[in-house]
XYZ file of C-alpha atoms in Angstrom:
381
model
C 115.917 121.505 88.038
C 117.415 118.414 89.596
C 117.959 115.251 87.590
C 117.002 112.012 89.305
C 117.435 108.456 88.158
C 114.439 106.121 88.430
C 114.293 104.484 91.841
C 112.834 101.157 90.827
C 114.145 100.632 87.314
C 110.569 100.563 86.060
C 110.359 104.023 84.549
C 112.368 107.206 84.296
C 110.420 110.010 85.954
C 110.974 113.030 83.777
C 109.601 116.498 84.379
C 108.963 118.527 81.239
C 108.751 122.230 81.868
C 108.995 121.787 85.642
C 109.713 119.327 88.415
C 106.345 117.645 88.617
C 103.265 118.140 90.763
C 103.056 117.073 94.403
C 101.726 113.591 94.981
C 100.418 114.293 98.468
C 100.367 117.190 100.899
C 101.785 116.522 104.360
C 99.431 116.616 107.340
C 100.310 117.459 110.936
C 102.303 114.773 112.685
C 99.901 113.422 115.278
C 101.529 110.057 115.931
C 103.812 108.913 118.739
C 106.959 110.738 117.624
C 105.426 114.120 118.466
C 105.333 117.288 116.397
C 108.773 118.761 117.052
C 111.057 119.305 114.038
C 113.934 117.021 113.131
C 117.441 118.029 114.114
C 120.818 117.342 112.522
C 122.816 114.758 114.493
C 125.643 114.213 111.981
C 126.382 115.968 108.701
C 128.624 114.037 106.309
C 128.632 113.445 102.554
C 129.239 109.721 103.166
C 125.623 109.397 104.355
C 124.154 110.591 101.063
C 123.470 107.495 98.996
C 123.613 104.171 100.842
C 123.327 104.871 104.581
C 122.705 102.030 107.014
C 121.382 102.505 110.562
C 121.580 99.751 113.162
C 119.933 100.374 116.542
C 121.062 97.714 119.006
C 119.575 99.562 121.985
C 118.508 103.002 123.251
C 122.151 103.873 123.969
C 123.791 101.862 121.219
C 123.239 102.955 117.613
C 125.495 102.711 114.552
C 125.236 104.814 111.383
C 127.239 103.612 108.378
C 127.970 105.251 105.042
C 130.588 105.511 102.380
C 129.181 106.811 99.139
C 128.784 110.492 98.399
C 128.463 112.135 94.999
C 129.698 110.217 91.965
C 132.982 112.134 91.797
C 134.046 111.470 95.388
C 136.165 108.603 96.667
C 134.096 106.005 98.484
C 135.394 105.123 101.933
C 133.332 103.148 104.454
C 132.443 105.219 107.512
C 130.966 104.371 110.905
C 129.574 106.521 113.696
C 128.410 105.312 117.095
C 125.838 106.718 119.531
C 126.467 105.814 123.188
C 123.514 107.671 124.683
C 125.467 110.906 125.105
C 126.835 111.745 121.693
C 128.099 110.533 118.329
C 131.687 109.484 117.748
C 133.441 108.503 114.544
C 134.861 104.977 114.689
C 137.479 103.752 112.256
C 136.800 100.604 110.272
C 139.644 98.145 109.625
C 141.593 98.106 106.404
C 140.972 101.683 105.298
C 139.367 100.228 102.196
C 137.796 102.200 99.427
C 134.148 101.256 99.226
C 130.856 101.732 101.027
C 128.927 99.896 103.722
C 126.091 98.252 101.791
C 124.488 96.126 104.529
C 124.556 96.075 108.324
C 122.833 94.345 111.209
C 123.207 93.226 114.819
C 121.962 90.648 117.298
C 123.273 92.589 120.311
C 125.382 95.620 121.198
C 128.444 93.359 121.207
C 127.545 91.633 117.942
C 127.331 94.170 115.104
C 128.098 93.313 111.476
C 128.720 95.463 108.412
C 129.506 94.429 104.852
C 131.425 96.797 102.592
C 131.435 96.707 98.804
C 134.440 97.701 96.731
C 133.770 97.157 93.041
C 132.776 93.495 92.766
C 134.225 92.326 96.088
C 132.762 92.470 99.587
C 134.318 92.439 103.049
C 132.490 91.301 106.187
C 133.334 93.337 109.300
C 132.463 92.477 112.922
C 132.200 94.550 116.106
C 132.558 92.538 119.340
C 131.756 95.402 121.679
C 135.334 96.666 121.780
C 136.744 96.769 118.259
C 136.069 96.128 114.580
C 137.826 93.291 112.770
C 137.721 91.826 109.281
C 135.857 88.545 109.635
C 135.813 87.435 105.986
C 136.745 88.735 102.564
C 134.431 87.712 99.716
C 136.220 88.304 96.376
C 133.945 88.553 93.358
C 130.845 88.839 95.563
C 128.399 91.777 95.530
C 126.407 91.985 98.753
C 122.710 92.909 98.676
C 121.317 91.788 102.064
C 122.433 90.665 105.520
C 120.720 88.855 108.400
C 122.342 88.503 111.850
C 121.064 85.974 114.399
C 124.089 85.492 116.657
C 127.899 85.788 116.470
C 127.964 82.287 114.972
C 124.895 82.594 112.778
C 125.133 85.255 110.061
C 123.770 85.080 106.515
C 124.897 87.297 103.635
C 123.081 87.379 100.292
C 124.156 88.723 96.903
C 125.653 87.755 93.571
C 128.900 85.971 92.831
C 130.868 85.412 89.653
C 128.910 85.683 86.403
C 126.026 87.271 88.391
C 125.163 83.926 89.981
C 122.801 84.108 92.959
C 124.892 83.330 96.026
C 124.628 83.199 99.793
C 127.342 83.024 102.455
C 126.626 81.611 105.914
C 128.745 81.916 109.045
C 128.362 79.065 111.517
C 130.453 77.610 114.327
C 132.517 75.895 111.624
C 133.280 79.111 109.747
C 132.023 80.509 106.447
C 130.431 78.464 103.674
C 129.048 79.415 100.263
C 125.728 78.257 98.808
C 124.226 78.806 95.373
C 120.694 80.183 95.471
C 117.861 79.603 92.957
C 117.243 83.356 92.523
C 118.914 86.707 93.116
C 117.894 88.198 96.450
C 117.426 91.964 96.668
C 115.921 92.393 100.157
C 115.330 90.164 103.173
C 113.539 90.245 106.512
C 113.943 87.412 109.001
C 112.123 86.315 112.118
C 114.704 83.579 112.739
C 117.376 81.650 110.850
C 114.657 79.205 109.775
C 112.110 81.867 108.884
C 113.447 84.293 106.253
C 111.374 86.259 103.736
C 113.042 87.565 100.579
C 112.252 89.821 97.628
C 114.057 88.984 94.402
C 115.305 91.338 91.697
C 112.493 89.948 89.547
C 109.959 91.228 92.138
C 108.967 87.840 93.459
C 108.439 86.834 97.090
C 110.056 83.729 98.602
C 110.020 82.182 102.063
C 112.731 80.062 103.651
C 111.115 77.871 106.325
C 114.147 75.773 107.166
C 113.441 73.128 104.540
C 114.164 75.298 101.513
C 113.025 78.354 99.613
C 109.381 78.362 98.515
C 107.634 80.899 96.266
C 104.782 82.915 97.765
C 102.304 83.937 95.031
C 100.943 87.478 95.112
C 98.942 87.336 91.881
C 95.669 87.561 93.764
C 96.584 90.742 95.632
C 98.598 92.770 93.099
C 96.401 94.474 90.497
C 97.175 93.140 87.035
C 96.939 94.756 83.653
C 98.901 96.473 80.956
C 97.834 99.738 79.357
C 97.901 100.175 75.605
C 100.795 102.355 74.468
C 102.798 101.874 77.656
C 105.643 99.584 78.608
C 105.196 96.730 81.086
C 103.389 97.982 84.188
C 104.166 95.098 86.492
C 104.494 96.006 90.149
C 107.967 96.307 91.623
C 108.335 94.928 95.169
C 110.638 97.325 97.006
C 110.870 96.774 100.773
C 109.789 94.108 103.258
C 109.413 93.649 107.009
C 108.355 90.392 108.662
C 107.235 90.206 112.299
C 105.265 87.709 114.361
C 102.134 89.693 113.434
C 102.632 89.406 109.674
C 104.517 90.610 106.623
C 104.470 94.135 105.177
C 105.701 94.904 101.645
C 105.809 98.181 99.722
C 105.199 97.985 95.983
C 105.117 100.412 93.074
C 103.921 100.423 89.490
C 104.685 103.025 86.849
C 104.115 102.909 83.134
C 106.351 104.518 80.545
C 105.493 107.890 79.059
C 103.660 107.457 75.720
C 105.344 108.826 72.607
C 102.559 111.384 72.187
C 103.835 113.099 75.345
C 107.449 113.184 74.147
C 107.057 114.964 70.791
C 108.302 118.288 72.160
C 104.924 120.017 72.205
C 104.052 119.501 75.865
C 104.691 122.549 78.071
C 103.138 121.477 81.388
C 105.014 119.501 84.075
C 104.343 115.800 84.284
C 102.524 114.847 87.456
C 101.539 111.578 89.122
C 98.497 111.255 86.859
C 100.613 111.519 83.707
C 103.059 108.899 84.925
C 100.338 106.601 86.227
C 102.245 105.984 89.436
C 100.728 103.592 91.922
C 102.137 102.764 95.354
C 100.744 99.918 97.418
C 101.157 98.651 100.961
C 100.732 94.881 101.081
C 99.986 93.090 104.340
C 100.105 89.351 104.777
C 99.267 87.228 107.798
C 102.038 85.522 109.748
C 102.091 82.550 107.339
C 101.923 84.693 104.200
C 98.764 82.948 103.009
C 96.221 85.771 103.186
C 97.055 89.179 101.777
C 95.491 92.605 101.447
C 96.651 95.584 99.378
C 96.038 99.271 100.037
C 96.624 102.036 97.504
C 98.601 104.794 99.219
C 99.465 107.497 96.651
C 96.839 109.889 98.006
C 97.651 109.050 101.618
C 101.442 108.922 101.792
C 102.699 109.791 98.317
C 105.251 107.714 96.480
C 107.046 105.304 98.814
C 110.811 105.253 99.077
C 112.324 101.971 97.839
C 115.007 102.149 100.544
C 113.477 102.187 104.030
C 111.670 99.035 105.181
C 108.406 99.410 107.134
C 108.709 99.862 110.900
C 105.955 98.061 112.798
C 104.316 99.214 116.042
C 103.374 96.643 118.700
C 99.712 97.515 118.111
C 99.913 96.900 114.361
C 100.605 100.427 113.159
C 103.261 100.907 110.481
C 105.751 103.673 109.674
C 107.084 104.235 106.155
C 109.090 106.747 104.140
C 106.551 108.620 102.032
C 106.977 111.712 99.879
C 105.375 114.893 98.584
C 106.716 114.769 95.014
C 106.730 112.349 92.078
C 110.461 111.684 92.365
C 110.151 110.770 96.067
C 112.998 113.151 96.895
C 111.016 115.242 99.407
C 110.541 112.638 102.102
C 107.922 112.346 104.799
C 107.551 109.978 107.713
C 104.151 108.434 107.085
C 102.189 106.485 109.687
C 99.244 104.157 109.326
C 97.414 103.122 112.475
C 96.141 99.580 112.879
C 92.659 100.899 112.070
C 93.745 102.534 108.810
C 94.210 106.213 109.720
C 97.119 107.893 107.905
C 99.250 110.875 108.936
C 102.362 112.234 107.247
C 105.031 114.701 108.371
C 107.751 116.085 106.139
C 111.309 115.225 107.152
C 113.228 118.496 107.352
C 115.786 120.148 109.601
C 117.894 123.288 109.762
C 119.922 123.439 106.572
C 117.811 120.657 105.035
C 114.472 122.129 104.014
C 114.433 119.378 101.390
C 115.566 115.941 102.544
C 115.499 112.577 100.786
C 115.538 109.871 103.446
C 117.326 106.670 102.443
C 117.050 104.915 105.813
C 114.779 105.369 108.833
C 114.985 103.580 112.180
C 113.224 103.902 115.510
C 115.532 103.637 118.523
C 114.428 100.668 120.661
C 112.631 101.546 123.859
C 112.020 105.146 122.774
C 109.773 107.181 120.483
C 112.783 108.704 118.689
C 113.354 108.196 114.979
C 116.597 108.532 113.025
C 116.673 109.281 109.299
C 119.763 109.219 107.081
C 119.895 110.654 103.589
C 120.609 113.761 101.581
C 119.687 116.869 99.706
C 121.410 117.942 96.489
C 124.785 118.673 98.086
C 124.911 117.262 101.611
C 124.357 114.073 103.534
C 123.165 113.869 107.117
C 121.700 111.859 109.953
C 118.608 113.512 111.421
C 116.613 112.715 114.554
C 113.370 113.541 116.285
C 113.711 114.775 119.885
């Protein structure tokens, strides 16, 4: 039986006497990506834990990694797709660490931020080579937004866990203290950034400052007797001109009556009271809806942000098990129809996706992640 840490920090998902019951059964993949199986593009342990995929165009894709199992040395890695094949590209400095955030505004403007202990390094690709653009001692990166070569924003925590942001402009890099710790971001422009905090709050930067966006009216409230706090955790976010999509999860602790050593059956989703939601807000973030998705897509991954279709459909990393380690690519049409297809390939009958991207201008998807021993980058045909 595999041991997994909790993905959201809300609850440890333990399986007593087994590995838990499936949360949802996959259905045939009937959406745009087709029904062909996934194939292995790159196999490397560095893609196991914190992979980043940046698709700058149909013939220009980067896959970054660096962290394998806990007993391996972390070294940032980069691989590039040029439309014909994948090549390994060296990153400057040979630093120990892992690429924790990456983004691009064009094929000749790709950025990656590595993390080594409590210090980060900002790397830049100008279309020909990688260079070190800025070292950030004592800074732990959590998110990155790229708007142009002279407009890059990096979010994270500085000394004494202070919320901090670094901005690159025509005048160079400058540091700004933030009113909260940012965990995830999604931006429509440099003056239109949406952020999730580590305290599971939503904020919007509209160019005049950060403003809280209340979600009390859309997130179900309540606390069950005998359980720990069951507040929803906001995990991933994507903002487009059509609106904002957020994945959320709630899980209560296991009551002491279930932990007295007498239980022999595996814990399933019902025992853990898991609840995954897909939130959708309008373009201004003023009107919101919430849809329960456990029976439709399983437990969402907290790693891959929603991918939005031009017609309003949305792709997400779902799962078939309570630990969300058997990933699916779930799709919701604009009219509310769900399909889900398990992500698997030769040598990876079980695959936990930690990043999923659709290549621009195509129907191909890339998924990076792992099974128990290996890391890989998979693709649809």
